[in-house]
Amino acid sequence: MKLGFLVDLNLCMGCKGCEVACRVENEVPFSSWRLHVKYVDIGTFPDVSRNFTPLRCNHCENAPCERICPVSALHYLDNGIVNIDSSRCIGCAGCVMACPYGAIYMDPQTNTADKCTYCAHRIESGMMPACVVACPVEANIFGDVEDDTSHISLYIMEHQGSVQVRKPEKNTNPKHYYVGGGNQALNPLAHERLERYGLFNDTTHIEHIDTPHNDRLDRFLAPLKSLEKLGDKSFWGMEKSKENIESPKHKKDH
Amino acid sequence: MIEHSINVTNGLVTLDVTSPTTIWSWLITLNMWAVSLTVGVVLVGAYLSYRHKSKDRPNLRWVVPLISLISLNIFLLSTLTYLHWSYKIINILLYPHWTSAITIGAWVALLYTILITIMVTIGILDAFPNLARHNIFTKIIRRGSRFYEKVSPFAVFLSIPLILHTAIIMAESTAMGLWQAPTELIQVLLGAFIAGSATLIFVSDSWSREAREDLSFVLAISILFSFLIYMGEYLFSFKSAEIEATLKYLHASGEYNVEFWIAMTLGFVTPLFLSISNIKSDNKTLMRFAAILALIGLYLAKDVWLKIPQILPLS
């Protein structure tokens, strides 16, 4: 079994429903994203069209993030998902450097790497990923790419010739496909970026938390302090409890 | 977007995540610079030990491991300080993932620390016979001082994977097209030779003139080759749109233009000519000046090379 994603960009209307659903389902902090929809305007006024491209982790078969992770925090599941165990993550950000799709972020609340897991927790319970459920036009197609009779396999066969992946030259063998995406949609260098001329210019950022346990000095002193307060018991091989993590101090840059 | 009319073949991003920032910051630059120094003094020191008699380089036996140990600690401390969960570094030992160059580097650094600590201890106790001369432990260590010669080849051998692992980490960073394994492997080795020879210049006062000439020669050649690689990448990277886009940060209007060219002119070209001239003239003051410039230039060049590919949009 190899789970994969396909987005039909001809259907996507850029409503960002998937993005919001993902954010809610996975409690993704502001200024970070597991899934986001990129808008690209093409053409010269008045002949202008707007393209929408949902971008998320590609769950590569040859995942550079898995290879570079020194502690196997990033690992493959049997169903092909590249999952992350944040309790093991040491925060070296090697995976952030390795991912050619920019799909991994350092969570400002937990100070560990995080990314889309194709909602592995939902799949385990027999549910579809939150973004698939939220899509009003069924542009997100999810399923087993090794099963010839699955919806995604049939869709790929039906659209052979127009199925693309992002950055195939990186040899990552992504399991995330696009139909109807041109160079403009999938190549980050194919278009212009004018800073401060985006649709939304005032972006809220969250700085990484400087709790008593996360400033530079306290990182060293952490083992000497009460581990209970740290909210991370993985050091002793116990389950990490997200509830124990202190609430973030949200800071606005703008 | 009307006021920014663009060609029909081009697109304009109107909504995306904010431009990426440098995730691996100056602490990683310091890490890479310090590891160059750690390894460089050992490699250059080994070459000088092989080529010159001990009377020509009297303090080399204890100075080299001492400098190496100090910079090794800077390397380890900067790594720990950078990590978002410093104490969890123990997970590298508990759950090692051997495909990662970070894991290999951590294990090699651990072994290297042990070897270098042994060498420093023996080297210093031999060099200063009156130091704690009645202590039972120092007596035992002094009796086994020949152990130094048995350990040092292993330290030299381990220094190669220790320095090369930084290049492999860069190569494993698939997102950063600028960092290509073949180039980085040579570049980090040359960086080690630059750092090693430049640092040893400061402790070479009592050495023979031939030994100092060798230092100047190693420094000049390493700078020359390293500079040529940087210029080769800057001027002739025709093959990839991604690399070309990255190198634009070094062009006249680029964000890192000033830092890069300061590194190249003051940190590479100037010490290159100074060290070439010193191969014959043996001017110690100029040599030290060249060494300082080379160490600063190496840091700046590594800093630029580390940061520019990180600010390229990936989405």
Coordinates of C-alpha atoms in Angstrom, one line a residue:
Chain A
M1 CA 0.0 0.0 0.0
K2 CA 1.3 3.4 -0.9
L3 CA -0.9 6.3 -0.1
G4 CA -0.8 9.3 -2.4
F5 CA -2.4 12.6 -3.2
L6 CA -3.6 14.1 -6.5
V7 CA -4.8 17.6 -6.9
D8 CA -6.7 18.5 -10.0
L9 CA -5.8 22.2 -10.5
N10 CA -8.5 22.6 -13.1
L11 CA -11.0 22.1 -10.4
C12 CA -9.4 24.0 -7.6
M13 CA -11.0 27.4 -7.1
G14 CA -8.6 28.7 -4.4
C15 CA -11.2 28.8 -1.6
K16 CA -8.6 27.8 1.0
G17 CA -11.1 25.4 2.6
C18 CA -8.5 22.7 2.7
E19 CA -6.0 25.1 4.3
V20 CA -8.4 26.1 7.0
A21 CA -9.5 22.5 7.7
C22 CA -5.8 21.4 8.0
R23 CA -5.0 24.3 10.3
V24 CA -8.0 23.4 12.6
E25 CA -7.4 19.6 12.5
N26 CA -3.7 19.8 13.3
E27 CA -3.7 22.9 15.4
V28 CA -1.1 24.5 13.1
P29 CA 0.2 27.8 14.6
F30 CA -0.1 31.1 12.7
S31 CA 2.7 31.9 10.3
S32 CA 3.4 28.1 9.9
W33 CA 1.6 25.9 7.4
R34 CA 1.2 22.2 6.6
L35 CA -0.9 23.0 3.6
H36 CA -1.3 26.3 1.8
V37 CA -2.8 27.5 -1.4
K38 CA -0.6 29.6 -3.6
Y39 CA -2.1 32.2 -6.0
V40 CA -0.3 33.0 -9.2
D41 CA -1.6 35.6 -11.7
I42 CA -0.7 35.0 -15.3
G43 CA -1.0 37.2 -18.3
T44 CA -1.2 40.9 -19.0
F45 CA -4.3 43.0 -18.0
P46 CA -7.0 42.6 -19.1
D47 CA -6.2 39.0 -20.2
V48 CA -5.3 37.8 -16.8
S49 CA -6.0 34.5 -15.2
R50 CA -5.4 33.4 -11.6
N51 CA -4.0 29.9 -10.8
F52 CA -4.4 28.2 -7.5
T53 CA -2.0 25.5 -6.3
P54 CA -2.4 23.7 -3.0
L55 CA 1.0 22.8 -1.6
R56 CA 1.8 20.3 1.1
C57 CA 4.3 17.6 2.0
N58 CA 4.9 15.3 -1.0
H59 CA 5.5 12.2 1.0
C60 CA 8.4 11.3 -1.2
E61 CA 9.4 7.6 -1.7
N62 CA 13.0 8.8 -1.5
A63 CA 12.5 11.4 1.2
P64 CA 15.5 13.7 1.8
C65 CA 14.0 14.7 5.2
E66 CA 14.0 11.1 6.3
R67 CA 17.5 10.6 5.2
I68 CA 19.0 13.6 6.9
C69 CA 17.1 13.2 10.2
P70 CA 19.7 12.1 12.8
V71 CA 17.3 10.5 15.2
S72 CA 14.7 8.9 12.9
A73 CA 12.1 11.4 14.1
L74 CA 11.0 11.4 10.4
H75 CA 10.2 7.9 9.4
Y76 CA 8.1 6.0 6.8
L77 CA 4.9 4.3 7.8
D78 CA 3.9 1.0 6.1
N79 CA 1.4 2.9 4.0
G80 CA 4.0 5.2 2.6
I81 CA 3.3 8.2 4.7
V82 CA 6.4 10.1 5.9
N83 CA 5.5 10.6 9.5
I84 CA 7.1 12.6 12.2
D85 CA 7.7 11.8 15.9
S86 CA 8.1 15.2 17.5
S87 CA 9.1 13.7 20.8
R88 CA 12.3 12.4 19.3
C89 CA 13.1 15.6 17.3
I90 CA 16.1 17.5 18.5
G91 CA 15.4 20.6 16.5
C92 CA 18.4 20.6 14.3
A93 CA 16.3 21.7 11.3
G94 CA 18.2 19.4 9.0
C95 CA 14.9 18.3 7.5
V96 CA 13.9 21.9 6.8
M97 CA 17.1 22.2 4.8
A98 CA 16.5 18.9 3.0
C99 CA 12.9 19.3 1.9
P100 CA 13.0 20.8 -1.6
Y101 CA 9.3 21.7 -1.3
G102 CA 9.7 23.8 1.8
A103 CA 7.0 21.7 3.5
I104 CA 8.6 21.4 6.9
Y105 CA 8.5 24.1 9.6
M106 CA 9.8 24.5 13.1
D107 CA 6.7 24.7 15.3
P108 CA 7.1 27.8 17.4
Q109 CA 5.1 26.2 20.3
T110 CA 6.9 22.9 20.6
N111 CA 10.2 24.0 19.0
T112 CA 10.3 20.8 17.0
A113 CA 9.9 20.1 13.2
D114 CA 6.4 19.5 11.9
K115 CA 4.7 18.9 8.6
C116 CA 1.7 17.4 6.8
T117 CA 1.3 13.7 7.7
Y118 CA -1.6 13.2 5.3
C119 CA -3.6 13.2 8.6
A120 CA -2.1 9.9 9.6
H121 CA -4.2 9.9 12.8
R122 CA -7.4 10.1 10.8
I123 CA -6.4 7.5 8.3
E124 CA -5.7 5.1 11.2
S125 CA -9.3 5.5 12.2
G126 CA -10.5 4.9 8.7
M127 CA -11.2 8.6 7.9
M128 CA -10.0 10.7 5.0
P129 CA -7.5 13.6 5.6
A130 CA -9.3 16.8 6.7
C131 CA -8.4 18.7 3.5
V132 CA -10.0 16.1 1.4
V133 CA -13.2 16.2 3.3
A134 CA -13.3 20.0 3.2
C135 CA -12.7 20.5 -0.5
P136 CA -16.1 21.6 -2.0
V137 CA -15.1 20.6 -5.6
E138 CA -13.3 17.3 -4.8
A139 CA -10.1 18.6 -6.3
N140 CA -8.2 16.7 -3.7
I141 CA -8.1 13.0 -4.5
F142 CA -6.5 10.7 -2.0
G143 CA -5.9 6.9 -2.0
D144 CA -3.6 4.0 -2.6
V145 CA -1.5 4.5 -5.7
E146 CA -0.5 0.9 -5.8
D147 CA -4.1 -0.3 -6.1
D148 CA -5.1 -0.1 -9.7
T149 CA -8.7 0.1 -8.9
S150 CA -8.5 3.0 -6.5
H151 CA -10.0 6.4 -7.4
I152 CA -6.5 8.0 -7.5
S153 CA -5.0 5.3 -9.7
L154 CA -7.9 5.5 -12.1
Y155 CA -7.7 9.3 -12.2
I156 CA -3.9 9.1 -13.0
M157 CA -4.6 6.7 -15.8
E158 CA -7.4 8.8 -17.2
H159 CA -5.2 11.9 -17.2
Q160 CA -1.9 10.3 -18.4
G161 CA 0.3 12.9 -20.0
S162 CA -0.9 15.8 -17.8
V163 CA 0.0 14.3 -14.4
Q164 CA 3.0 16.1 -12.9
V165 CA 5.0 16.2 -9.7
R166 CA 6.9 19.1 -8.3
K167 CA 10.7 19.2 -8.9
P168 CA 11.2 15.7 -10.4
E169 CA 14.8 16.5 -11.0
K170 CA 15.4 16.2 -7.2
N171 CA 14.9 12.5 -7.5
T172 CA 12.7 12.4 -4.5
N173 CA 9.9 10.4 -6.2
P174 CA 7.0 12.3 -4.7
K175 CA 3.7 10.6 -4.1
H176 CA 1.8 13.8 -4.6
Y177 CA 0.5 14.5 -8.1
Y178 CA -1.0 17.4 -9.9
V179 CA -3.2 17.5 -12.9
G180 CA -3.6 20.6 -14.9
G181 CA -0.6 22.4 -13.4
G182 CA 1.7 24.2 -15.7
N183 CA 5.2 25.4 -15.1
Q184 CA 3.8 28.6 -13.5
A185 CA 1.9 26.6 -10.9
L186 CA 4.6 24.1 -9.9
N187 CA 8.0 25.9 -10.5
P188 CA 8.8 28.4 -7.8
L189 CA 11.3 30.2 -10.0
A190 CA 8.9 30.6 -13.0
H191 CA 7.2 33.6 -11.6
E192 CA 7.9 37.0 -10.1
R193 CA 7.5 37.9 -6.5
L194 CA 6.9 41.5 -5.6
E195 CA 7.3 41.9 -1.9
R196 CA 4.5 44.0 -0.3
Y197 CA 2.3 43.6 -3.3
G198 CA 0.6 40.4 -2.3
L199 CA -3.1 40.2 -1.5
F200 CA -2.4 40.2 2.2
N201 CA 0.6 42.2 3.3
D202 CA 0.2 42.3 7.0
T203 CA 1.2 38.9 8.2
T204 CA 1.1 37.8 11.8
H205 CA 4.2 36.0 12.9
I206 CA 4.8 34.0 16.0
E207 CA 8.3 34.1 17.3
H208 CA 9.7 30.9 18.8
I209 CA 8.7 30.7 22.4
D210 CA 11.2 32.0 24.9
T211 CA 9.6 30.2 27.8
P212 CA 11.9 29.7 30.8
H213 CA 12.8 26.4 29.2
N214 CA 13.6 27.5 25.7
D215 CA 15.9 30.4 25.7
R216 CA 19.5 29.6 24.9
L217 CA 20.8 29.2 28.4
D218 CA 17.9 27.2 29.6
R219 CA 18.3 24.7 26.8
F220 CA 21.5 23.7 28.5
L221 CA 20.0 23.7 32.0
A222 CA 16.9 21.9 31.0
P223 CA 17.9 18.4 32.2
L224 CA 18.8 19.9 35.6
K225 CA 15.4 21.4 36.0
S226 CA 12.1 19.7 36.7
L227 CA 11.3 17.7 33.6
E228 CA 7.7 17.8 34.5
K229 CA 7.6 21.5 33.8
L230 CA 9.3 20.9 30.4
G231 CA 6.3 19.1 29.1
D232 CA 8.5 16.6 27.3
K233 CA 9.2 13.3 28.9
S234 CA 10.7 11.6 25.9
F235 CA 14.1 11.9 27.5
W236 CA 13.0 9.1 29.9
G237 CA 11.2 7.2 27.1
M238 CA 7.8 8.2 28.2
E239 CA 5.0 9.5 26.0
K240 CA 5.1 13.2 25.1
S241 CA 2.1 15.1 26.4
K242 CA 1.2 18.1 24.3
E243 CA -1.0 19.4 27.0
N244 CA 1.9 20.0 29.3
I245 CA 3.5 22.4 26.9
E246 CA 3.1 26.0 28.1
S247 CA 0.9 28.2 26.0
P248 CA 2.8 30.3 23.5
K249 CA 3.2 34.0 23.8
H250 CA 1.9 35.3 20.6
K251 CA 3.8 38.3 19.3
K252 CA 2.8 40.5 16.4
D253 CA 5.5 41.9 14.1
H254 CA 3.0 44.1 12.4
Chain B
M1 CA -1.6 44.2 -10.1
I2 CA -2.4 46.4 -13.1
E3 CA 0.5 48.7 -12.4
H4 CA 2.9 45.8 -12.6
S5 CA 2.0 44.5 -16.0
I6 CA 4.3 41.6 -17.0
N7 CA 4.9 39.5 -20.0
V8 CA 2.2 36.9 -20.8
T9 CA 4.7 34.2 -20.4
N10 CA 5.5 35.2 -16.8
G11 CA 3.4 34.8 -13.7
L12 CA 3.1 37.0 -10.6
V13 CA 2.7 35.5 -7.1
T14 CA -0.2 37.3 -5.4
L15 CA -0.6 35.0 -2.4
D16 CA 1.9 32.7 -0.9
V17 CA 3.7 32.1 2.4
T18 CA 6.2 34.8 3.4
S19 CA 9.7 34.6 1.9
P20 CA 11.8 32.1 3.7
T21 CA 14.3 33.2 6.3
T22 CA 17.7 31.7 7.2
I23 CA 16.9 28.7 9.4
W24 CA 20.6 27.7 9.8
S25 CA 21.9 31.0 11.3
W26 CA 25.3 32.3 12.2
L27 CA 25.6 29.6 14.9
I28 CA 25.9 27.1 12.1
T29 CA 28.5 29.3 10.4
L30 CA 30.4 29.3 13.6
N31 CA 30.0 25.6 13.9
M32 CA 31.4 25.0 10.4
W33 CA 34.2 27.5 10.9
A34 CA 35.2 25.9 14.2
V35 CA 35.2 22.4 12.7
S36 CA 37.6 23.7 10.0
L37 CA 39.9 24.9 12.6
T38 CA 39.6 21.8 14.7
V39 CA 40.6 19.6 11.8
G40 CA 42.9 22.0 10.0
V41 CA 45.4 22.3 12.8
V42 CA 45.6 18.5 13.1
L43 CA 46.1 18.0 9.4
V44 CA 48.6 20.7 8.9
G45 CA 50.3 19.8 12.2
A46 CA 50.6 16.2 11.0
Y47 CA 52.1 17.3 7.7
L48 CA 54.7 19.5 9.6
S49 CA 55.5 16.7 12.0
Y50 CA 56.1 14.4 9.1
R51 CA 58.2 16.9 7.2
H52 CA 60.2 18.6 9.9
K53 CA 62.3 17.4 12.9
S54 CA 60.9 18.2 16.4
K55 CA 63.6 20.8 17.0
D56 CA 62.2 22.8 14.0
R57 CA 58.7 22.9 15.5
P58 CA 59.3 22.5 19.3
N59 CA 55.8 23.3 20.7
L60 CA 53.8 21.5 18.0
R61 CA 53.2 18.3 20.0
W62 CA 51.0 20.1 22.6
V63 CA 49.9 23.2 20.8
V64 CA 48.1 21.4 18.0
P65 CA 45.8 19.2 20.2
L66 CA 45.2 22.1 22.5
I67 CA 44.0 24.4 19.7
S68 CA 42.0 21.5 18.2
L69 CA 40.3 20.8 21.6
I70 CA 39.4 24.5 22.1
S71 CA 37.9 24.8 18.6
L72 CA 36.2 21.4 19.0
N73 CA 34.4 22.7 22.0
I74 CA 33.4 25.9 20.2
F75 CA 32.0 23.5 17.4
L76 CA 30.1 21.4 19.9
L77 CA 28.8 24.3 22.0
S78 CA 27.6 26.2 18.9
T79 CA 25.7 23.0 17.8
L80 CA 24.1 22.6 21.2
T81 CA 23.2 26.2 21.4
Y82 CA 21.6 26.1 18.0
L83 CA 19.5 22.9 18.7
H84 CA 15.9 23.7 19.7
W85 CA 16.1 20.9 22.3
S86 CA 19.8 20.9 23.3
Y87 CA 19.6 18.1 25.9
K88 CA 17.8 15.8 23.4
I89 CA 21.1 15.5 21.5
I90 CA 21.4 12.3 23.5
N91 CA 18.8 10.9 21.1
I92 CA 21.5 10.8 18.5
L93 CA 23.3 8.2 20.6
L94 CA 20.1 6.4 21.7
Y95 CA 18.3 6.3 18.3
P96 CA 21.1 6.9 15.7
H97 CA 20.0 7.0 12.1
W98 CA 23.0 6.1 10.1
T99 CA 22.0 7.5 6.7
S100 CA 22.2 11.0 8.2
A101 CA 25.6 12.8 8.0
I102 CA 24.6 14.6 11.3
T103 CA 24.6 11.2 13.1
I104 CA 27.9 10.2 11.6
G105 CA 29.4 13.6 12.5
A106 CA 28.1 13.4 16.1
W107 CA 29.7 10.0 16.6
V108 CA 32.9 10.9 15.0
A109 CA 33.1 14.1 17.0
L110 CA 32.6 12.0 20.2
L111 CA 35.5 9.7 19.4
Y112 CA 37.6 12.6 18.2
T113 CA 37.0 14.4 21.5
I114 CA 38.3 11.4 23.4
L115 CA 41.4 11.1 21.3
I116 CA 42.2 14.8 21.3
T117 CA 41.7 15.0 25.1
I118 CA 44.2 12.2 25.5
M119 CA 46.7 14.0 23.2
V120 CA 46.3 17.3 25.0
T121 CA 46.8 15.8 28.4
I122 CA 49.9 13.9 27.4
G123 CA 51.3 16.7 25.2
I124 CA 51.0 19.4 28.0
L125 CA 52.3 17.1 30.8
D126 CA 55.3 16.3 28.6
A127 CA 55.9 19.9 27.6
F128 CA 55.7 21.1 31.2
P129 CA 57.5 18.6 33.3
N130 CA 57.0 20.6 36.5
L131 CA 53.3 20.8 36.1
A132 CA 51.7 18.7 39.0
R133 CA 54.9 16.6 39.0
H134 CA 54.0 14.9 42.3
N135 CA 50.5 14.0 41.4
I136 CA 50.0 10.2 41.0
F137 CA 47.8 10.6 38.0
T138 CA 50.2 12.9 36.1
K139 CA 53.0 10.5 36.9
I140 CA 51.1 7.6 35.4
I141 CA 50.3 9.7 32.3
R142 CA 53.9 10.8 31.9
R143 CA 55.0 7.2 32.1
G144 CA 52.7 6.4 29.2
S145 CA 53.6 9.4 27.1
R146 CA 54.5 7.1 24.1
F147 CA 50.7 6.5 23.9
Y148 CA 50.5 9.9 22.2
E149 CA 52.3 8.6 19.1
K150 CA 49.9 5.7 19.0
V151 CA 46.8 7.8 19.3
S152 CA 47.7 10.6 16.9
P153 CA 47.5 8.7 13.7
F154 CA 43.9 7.8 14.6
A155 CA 43.1 11.4 15.3
V156 CA 44.5 12.4 11.9
F157 CA 42.5 9.6 10.3
L158 CA 39.3 10.6 12.1
S159 CA 39.7 14.3 11.3
I160 CA 38.9 13.4 7.6
P161 CA 35.4 12.2 8.2
L162 CA 34.9 14.9 10.8
I163 CA 35.5 17.6 8.3
L164 CA 33.8 15.9 5.4
H165 CA 30.6 15.2 7.3
T166 CA 29.8 19.0 7.1
A167 CA 30.0 18.8 3.3
I168 CA 27.8 15.7 3.3
I169 CA 25.2 17.4 5.5
M170 CA 25.2 20.2 2.9
A171 CA 24.9 17.6 0.1
E172 CA 22.0 15.9 1.9
S173 CA 20.2 19.3 2.1
T174 CA 18.4 18.5 -1.1
A175 CA 16.5 21.8 -1.0
M176 CA 19.8 23.8 -1.4
G177 CA 20.8 23.3 -5.0
L178 CA 23.9 25.4 -4.5
W179 CA 25.5 22.9 -2.2
Q180 CA 26.8 20.2 -4.4
A181 CA 28.7 17.3 -2.8
P182 CA 31.9 17.2 -5.0
T183 CA 32.5 20.9 -4.7
E184 CA 31.7 21.1 -1.0
L185 CA 33.9 18.1 -0.1
I186 CA 36.9 19.9 -1.6
Q187 CA 35.9 23.3 -0.3
V188 CA 35.6 22.2 3.3
L189 CA 38.9 20.4 3.1
L190 CA 40.5 23.5 1.7
G191 CA 38.8 25.5 4.4
A192 CA 40.4 23.2 7.0
F193 CA 43.9 23.8 5.5
I194 CA 43.3 27.6 5.4
A195 CA 42.1 27.6 9.0
G196 CA 44.8 25.2 10.2
S197 CA 47.8 26.9 8.5
A198 CA 46.5 30.4 9.5
T199 CA 46.1 29.5 13.1
L200 CA 49.5 27.7 13.4
I201 CA 51.2 30.9 12.1
F202 CA 50.4 32.5 15.4
V203 CA 52.3 29.8 17.3
S204 CA 55.2 29.5 14.9
D205 CA 57.6 32.1 16.3
S206 CA 60.0 29.5 17.7
W207 CA 59.9 27.3 14.6
S208 CA 62.5 27.0 11.9
R209 CA 62.3 29.2 8.8
E210 CA 61.6 26.2 6.6
A211 CA 58.6 25.2 8.8
R212 CA 57.2 28.7 8.5
E213 CA 57.7 28.7 4.7
D214 CA 55.8 25.5 4.6
L215 CA 52.9 27.1 6.5
S216 CA 52.9 30.1 4.1
F217 CA 52.9 27.7 1.2
V218 CA 50.0 25.6 2.5
L219 CA 48.0 28.8 3.3
A220 CA 48.7 30.3 -0.2
I221 CA 47.8 27.1 -2.1
S222 CA 44.6 26.4 -0.1
I223 CA 43.4 30.0 -0.5
L224 CA 44.1 29.9 -4.2
F225 CA 42.2 26.7 -4.8
S226 CA 39.3 27.7 -2.6
F227 CA 39.1 31.1 -4.2
L228 CA 39.1 29.5 -7.7
I229 CA 36.2 27.2 -6.7
Y230 CA 34.2 30.1 -5.4
M231 CA 34.8 32.1 -8.6
G232 CA 34.1 29.0 -10.7
E233 CA 30.7 28.6 -9.0
Y234 CA 30.0 32.3 -9.2
L235 CA 30.9 32.8 -12.8
F236 CA 30.3 29.5 -14.5
S237 CA 27.3 27.8 -12.9
F238 CA 25.3 27.7 -16.1
K239 CA 23.7 24.4 -15.5
S240 CA 20.9 25.1 -13.1
A241 CA 18.2 27.8 -12.9
E242 CA 18.1 27.2 -9.2
I243 CA 21.8 27.8 -8.7
E244 CA 21.7 30.9 -10.9
A245 CA 18.8 32.3 -8.9
T246 CA 20.7 31.7 -5.7
L247 CA 23.9 33.4 -7.0
K248 CA 21.9 36.5 -7.8
Y249 CA 22.1 37.3 -4.1
L250 CA 25.8 37.9 -4.7
H251 CA 25.3 40.1 -7.7
A252 CA 25.6 43.9 -7.5
S253 CA 22.1 44.5 -6.1
G254 CA 22.1 41.2 -4.1
E255 CA 21.5 41.0 -0.4
Y256 CA 24.9 39.3 0.3
N257 CA 26.9 41.2 -2.3
V258 CA 29.0 43.2 0.1
E259 CA 29.7 40.4 2.6
F260 CA 30.8 38.0 -0.2
W261 CA 33.1 40.4 -1.9
I262 CA 34.7 41.5 1.4
A263 CA 35.3 37.8 2.0
M264 CA 36.8 37.3 -1.4
T265 CA 39.1 40.4 -1.5
L266 CA 40.2 40.8 2.1
G267 CA 39.9 37.2 3.1
F268 CA 41.2 35.4 0.0
V269 CA 43.0 37.6 -2.5
T270 CA 44.9 39.8 0.0
P271 CA 46.2 36.9 2.2
L272 CA 47.0 34.9 -1.0
F273 CA 49.5 37.6 -2.1
L274 CA 50.8 38.2 1.4
S275 CA 51.5 34.5 2.0
I276 CA 53.0 34.0 -1.4
S277 CA 55.4 36.9 -0.7
N278 CA 56.2 35.5 2.7
I279 CA 57.3 32.1 1.3
K280 CA 60.6 33.9 0.6
S281 CA 60.7 37.0 2.8
D282 CA 59.6 35.4 6.2
N283 CA 58.0 38.6 7.5
K284 CA 56.3 37.4 10.7
T285 CA 54.1 40.5 11.1
L286 CA 52.8 40.3 7.6
M287 CA 52.2 36.6 8.0
R288 CA 50.1 37.1 11.1
F289 CA 48.1 39.8 9.2
A290 CA 47.5 37.4 6.4
A291 CA 46.4 34.7 8.8
I292 CA 43.9 37.0 10.5
L293 CA 42.5 38.1 7.2
A294 CA 42.2 34.5 6.0
L295 CA 40.4 33.4 9.2
I296 CA 37.9 36.3 8.9
G297 CA 37.5 35.7 5.2
L298 CA 36.8 32.0 5.7
Y299 CA 34.1 32.8 8.2
L300 CA 32.4 35.4 6.0
A301 CA 32.6 33.1 2.9
K302 CA 31.1 30.2 4.8
D303 CA 28.4 32.5 6.2
V304 CA 27.4 33.7 2.8
W305 CA 27.4 30.3 1.2
L306 CA 25.4 28.9 4.1
K307 CA 22.7 31.6 4.0
I308 CA 22.0 32.5 0.3
P309 CA 20.4 29.2 -0.8
Q310 CA 18.1 29.4 2.3
I311 CA 16.4 32.6 1.1
L312 CA 15.3 31.3 -2.2
P313 CA 11.5 30.6 -2.3
L314 CA 10.7 26.9 -2.4
S315 CA 7.0 27.1 -3.0

